[in-house]
């Protein structure tokens, strides 16, 4: 399948602080890739590099065949970009902003924008700066839908939205992307929203990529096992079978890609006495926290 | 692009226009009152022999207008880093930056032209051509100071690093000060062409700030 985005050996530092080294990922045409990570792990940095707002120390991102450092006007017209906090030209009203953008895009879909605006309880002359965060998110989304780009890049689109607007945004976006064959690259702090939206995920931790695989595969292979240990001072070595674990008194939550039998064998081989062993079903958010830790 | 720029500056534009023209009109209203108490010849004698400049009232007005237009145009762009939206438009980034600056320059040019037209036109009602010719030479650097203030505002606003912003402010401040060092009428008669050339160079310097913003300098 054709790749819309190819990032190769991406390395970036802020001063001496490494963000990541040799990051590689592709975004297939028609897929929805979610970039998950805690604050400061490099999500927005990646989005900025992708859009050409940041020059990486080394490596490159190829978007629709062009290096992101020098995107042509045509390729930029094929990228719909939603900035964190749904930033738009807040000094305009919904009529003015549509009029402004429509002049730049030959295939502008005015109706797509106004169909969404009709759902908002705003007056045509109301400035965007006076709208709620949820309403602003719909304006930003409406503009992207009207632009009709091949690739949508959404930076933390759920920030500041109440549950209703989050659900509206996600459902509208997913239906649109799947119906029109659009490619989406997105970040969000709210992992439960991503579960409804994305096909593939990349999980960033500080300086490294923990996971890069389809969400379904991740959710099938990554597991949580809960049990109680006799010795509360027991510790596990991370990196082998154990991806991560959380301990509270005698209760252990152990996260692993291994099967229940393999984990039990491991515990036995380490001489760890345990009871009440069970595999616990996880949401994507549980899996994310299990993988990256609570701190 | 001009549509967006107009929405940002239109209030400041009309305010600047009203204030600019208003000050010229107010200045001549004052002169009219003074001429009622003093013969015109005596008034002109004061200008020639005592270096009396009758139009100092609007000396810093173009500077203020240039700064205000710059603020109204560039501050909304850097608020919440909205410049990203502008640079993401399907245009060459330099072209987008130059279009913004071109619009600001045209707006300021319109206001300044009308101010100058009012200043010289009304002045001719009171004074002979020679007096107004020297007056035009004298006010030219003040108007150029207005354009410079506009460019400096843009460069400083868009520059992402504070220490560079301060450096640009100092350089820009010194540049602006140059227009106001001499106070006598016609002092800058030989310097205006040089000032104008420097101003043209200054006008494209905003591209450097845009380039640094795009590179993600922090």
PDB file of N, CA, C and O in Angstrom, chain A residues 89-101 113-114 117 122-131 139 143, chain B residues 3 7 10:
ATOM      1  N   UNK A  89      -7.913  31.770  12.988  1.00  0.00           N
ATOM      2  CA  UNK A  89      -7.895  33.236  12.981  1.00  0.00           C
ATOM      3  C   UNK A  89      -9.104  33.732  13.775  1.00  0.00           C
ATOM      4  O   UNK A  89     -10.184  33.955  13.225  1.00  0.00           O
ATOM      5  N   UNK A  90      -8.875  33.893  15.080  1.00  0.00           N
ATOM      6  CA  UNK A  90      -9.987  34.163  15.995  1.00  0.00           C
ATOM      7  C   UNK A  90     -10.591  35.553  15.814  1.00  0.00           C
ATOM      8  O   UNK A  90     -11.673  35.826  16.324  1.00  0.00           O
ATOM      9  N   UNK A  91      -9.894  36.410  15.070  1.00  0.00           N
ATOM     10  CA  UNK A  91     -10.422  37.760  14.841  1.00  0.00           C
ATOM     11  C   UNK A  91     -11.447  37.773  13.702  1.00  0.00           C
ATOM     12  O   UNK A  91     -12.010  38.817  13.388  1.00  0.00           O
ATOM     13  N   UNK A  92     -11.655  36.611  13.086  1.00  0.00           N
ATOM     14  CA  UNK A  92     -12.657  36.535  12.009  1.00  0.00           C
ATOM     15  C   UNK A  92     -13.932  35.871  12.536  1.00  0.00           C
ATOM     16  O   UNK A  92     -13.903  35.200  13.570  1.00  0.00           O
ATOM     17  N   UNK A  93     -15.022  36.029  11.795  1.00  0.00           N
ATOM     18  CA  UNK A  93     -16.232  35.270  12.110  1.00  0.00           C
ATOM     19  C   UNK A  93     -16.322  34.082  11.137  1.00  0.00           C
ATOM     20  O   UNK A  93     -15.458  33.942  10.250  1.00  0.00           O
ATOM     21  N   UNK A  94     -17.343  33.256  11.292  1.00  0.00           N
ATOM     22  CA  UNK A  94     -17.370  32.017  10.494  1.00  0.00           C
ATOM     23  C   UNK A  94     -17.563  32.300   8.998  1.00  0.00           C
ATOM     24  O   UNK A  94     -17.102  31.530   8.160  1.00  0.00           O
ATOM     25  N   UNK A  95     -18.185  33.406   8.692  1.00  0.00           N
ATOM     26  CA  UNK A  95     -18.365  33.773   7.284  1.00  0.00           C
ATOM     27  C   UNK A  95     -17.028  34.259   6.698  1.00  0.00           C
ATOM     28  O   UNK A  95     -16.611  33.835   5.618  1.00  0.00           O
ATOM     29  N   UNK A  96     -16.363  35.139   7.448  1.00  0.00           N
ATOM     30  CA  UNK A  96     -15.109  35.715   6.945  1.00  0.00           C
ATOM     31  C   UNK A  96     -14.032  34.645   6.764  1.00  0.00           C
ATOM     32  O   UNK A  96     -13.294  34.650   5.774  1.00  0.00           O
ATOM     33  N   UNK A  97     -13.951  33.734   7.721  1.00  0.00           N
ATOM     34  CA  UNK A  97     -12.865  32.746   7.660  1.00  0.00           C
ATOM     35  C   UNK A  97     -13.079  31.789   6.480  1.00  0.00           C
ATOM     36  O   UNK A  97     -12.118  31.374   5.820  1.00  0.00           O
ATOM     37  N   UNK A  98     -14.333  31.477   6.196  1.00  0.00           N
ATOM     38  CA  UNK A  98     -14.623  30.608   5.042  1.00  0.00           C
ATOM     39  C   UNK A  98     -14.277  31.339   3.747  1.00  0.00           C
ATOM     40  O   UNK A  98     -13.659  30.769   2.844  1.00  0.00           O
ATOM     41  N   UNK A  99     -14.629  32.596   3.709  1.00  0.00           N
ATOM     42  CA  UNK A  99     -14.338  33.410   2.514  1.00  0.00           C
ATOM     43  C   UNK A  99     -12.822  33.507   2.302  1.00  0.00           C
ATOM     44  O   UNK A  99     -12.333  33.406   1.176  1.00  0.00           O
ATOM     45  N   UNK A 100     -12.100  33.688   3.399  1.00  0.00           N
ATOM     46  CA  UNK A 100     -10.644  33.812   3.307  1.00  0.00           C
ATOM     47  C   UNK A 100     -10.009  32.533   2.756  1.00  0.00           C
ATOM     48  O   UNK A 100      -9.273  32.550   1.772  1.00  0.00           O
ATOM     49  N   UNK A 101     -10.313  31.405   3.401  1.00  0.00           N
ATOM     50  CA  UNK A 101      -9.654  30.158   3.005  1.00  0.00           C
ATOM     51  C   UNK A 101     -10.086  29.692   1.613  1.00  0.00           C
ATOM     52  O   UNK A 101      -9.299  29.084   0.882  1.00  0.00           O
ATOM     53  N   UNK A 113     -18.411  22.753   4.912  1.00  0.00           N
ATOM     54  CA  UNK A 113     -18.158  23.679   6.023  1.00  0.00           C
ATOM     55  C   UNK A 113     -19.470  24.182   6.620  1.00  0.00           C
ATOM     56  O   UNK A 113     -19.697  24.087   7.833  1.00  0.00           O
ATOM     57  N   UNK A 114     -20.353  24.651   5.756  1.00  0.00           N
ATOM     58  CA  UNK A 114     -21.591  25.240   6.286  1.00  0.00           C
ATOM     59  C   UNK A 114     -22.550  24.192   6.855  1.00  0.00           C
ATOM     60  O   UNK A 114     -23.349  24.506   7.739  1.00  0.00           O
ATOM     61  N   UNK A 117     -21.314  24.018  10.287  1.00  0.00           N
ATOM     62  CA  UNK A 117     -21.603  25.268  11.008  1.00  0.00           C
ATOM     63  C   UNK A 117     -23.085  25.368  11.389  1.00  0.00           C
ATOM     64  O   UNK A 117     -23.438  25.976  12.402  1.00  0.00           O
ATOM     65  N   UNK A 122     -24.291  29.376  16.686  1.00  0.00           N
ATOM     66  CA  UNK A 122     -23.566  30.649  16.614  1.00  0.00           C
ATOM     67  C   UNK A 122     -24.169  31.496  15.517  1.00  0.00           C
ATOM     68  O   UNK A 122     -24.755  30.969  14.562  1.00  0.00           O
ATOM     69  N   UNK A 123     -24.025  32.808  15.659  1.00  0.00           N
ATOM     70  CA  UNK A 123     -24.523  33.703  14.621  1.00  0.00           C
ATOM     71  C   UNK A 123     -23.412  33.886  13.588  1.00  0.00           C
ATOM     72  O   UNK A 123     -22.233  33.793  13.934  1.00  0.00           O
ATOM     73  N   UNK A 124     -23.777  34.132  12.319  1.00  0.00           N
ATOM     74  CA  UNK A 124     -22.743  34.245  11.273  1.00  0.00           C
ATOM     75  C   UNK A 124     -21.708  35.328  11.564  1.00  0.00           C
ATOM     76  O   UNK A 124     -20.584  35.235  11.124  1.00  0.00           O
ATOM     77  N   UNK A 125     -22.103  36.354  12.312  1.00  0.00           N
ATOM     78  CA  UNK A 125     -21.165  37.458  12.560  1.00  0.00           C
ATOM     79  C   UNK A 125     -20.436  37.334  13.898  1.00  0.00           C
ATOM     80  O   UNK A 125     -19.704  38.239  14.291  1.00  0.00           O
ATOM     81  N   UNK A 126     -20.666  36.215  14.571  1.00  0.00           N
ATOM     82  CA  UNK A 126     -19.991  36.029  15.862  1.00  0.00           C
ATOM     83  C   UNK A 126     -18.520  35.701  15.628  1.00  0.00           C
ATOM     84  O   UNK A 126     -18.177  34.797  14.861  1.00  0.00           O
ATOM     85  N   UNK A 127     -17.668  36.457  16.283  1.00  0.00           N
ATOM     86  CA  UNK A 127     -16.231  36.217  16.112  1.00  0.00           C
ATOM     87  C   UNK A 127     -15.837  34.880  16.724  1.00  0.00           C
ATOM     88  O   UNK A 127     -16.375  34.482  17.760  1.00  0.00           O
ATOM     89  N   UNK A 128     -14.858  34.234  16.120  1.00  0.00           N
ATOM     90  CA  UNK A 128     -14.403  32.931  16.617  1.00  0.00           C
ATOM     91  C   UNK A 128     -13.841  33.071  18.032  1.00  0.00           C
ATOM     92  O   UNK A 128     -13.976  32.165  18.853  1.00  0.00           O
ATOM     93  N   UNK A 129     -13.264  34.222  18.311  1.00  0.00           N
ATOM     94  CA  UNK A 129     -12.671  34.434  19.642  1.00  0.00           C
ATOM     95  C   UNK A 129     -13.722  34.388  20.754  1.00  0.00           C
ATOM     96  O   UNK A 129     -13.384  34.144  21.909  1.00  0.00           O
ATOM     97  N   UNK A 130     -14.993  34.616  20.405  1.00  0.00           N
ATOM     98  CA  UNK A 130     -16.038  34.610  21.437  1.00  0.00           C
ATOM     99  C   UNK A 130     -16.734  33.245  21.534  1.00  0.00           C
ATOM    100  O   UNK A 130     -17.669  33.087  22.304  1.00  0.00           O
ATOM    101  N   UNK A 131     -16.288  32.297  20.739  1.00  0.00           N
ATOM    102  CA  UNK A 131     -16.930  30.967  20.761  1.00  0.00           C
ATOM    103  C   UNK A 131     -16.318  30.094  21.847  1.00  0.00           C
ATOM    104  O   UNK A 131     -15.203  30.331  22.300  1.00  0.00           O
ATOM    105  N   UNK A 139     -15.387  24.657  13.994  1.00  0.00           N
ATOM    106  CA  UNK A 139     -14.987  25.574  12.919  1.00  0.00           C
ATOM    107  C   UNK A 139     -13.703  25.057  12.271  1.00  0.00           C
ATOM    108  O   UNK A 139     -13.594  24.973  11.035  1.00  0.00           O
ATOM    109  N   UNK A 143     -13.360  23.673   8.400  1.00  0.00           N
ATOM    110  CA  UNK A 143     -12.431  24.239   7.416  1.00  0.00           C
ATOM    111  C   UNK A 143     -11.589  23.141   6.769  1.00  0.00           C
ATOM    112  O   UNK A 143     -11.325  23.173   5.568  1.00  0.00           O
TER     113      UNK A 143
ATOM    114  N   UNK B   3      -7.322  40.186   2.371  1.00  0.00           N
ATOM    115  CA  UNK B   3      -8.604  40.183   3.089  1.00  0.00           C
ATOM    116  C   UNK B   3      -8.377  39.963   4.586  1.00  0.00           C
ATOM    117  O   UNK B   3      -8.930  40.680   5.429  1.00  0.00           O
ATOM    118  N   UNK B   7      -8.937  42.689   7.737  1.00  0.00           N
ATOM    119  CA  UNK B   7      -9.783  42.438   8.918  1.00  0.00           C
ATOM    120  C   UNK B   7      -8.996  42.756  10.200  1.00  0.00           C
ATOM    121  O   UNK B   7      -9.529  43.312  11.147  1.00  0.00           O
ATOM    122  N   UNK B  10      -8.231  46.956  10.133  1.00  0.00           N
ATOM    123  CA  UNK B  10      -9.170  47.983   9.664  1.00  0.00           C
ATOM    124  C   UNK B  10      -9.517  49.026  10.725  1.00  0.00           C
ATOM    125  O   UNK B  10      -9.591  50.223  10.418  1.00  0.00           O
TER     126      UNK B  10
END
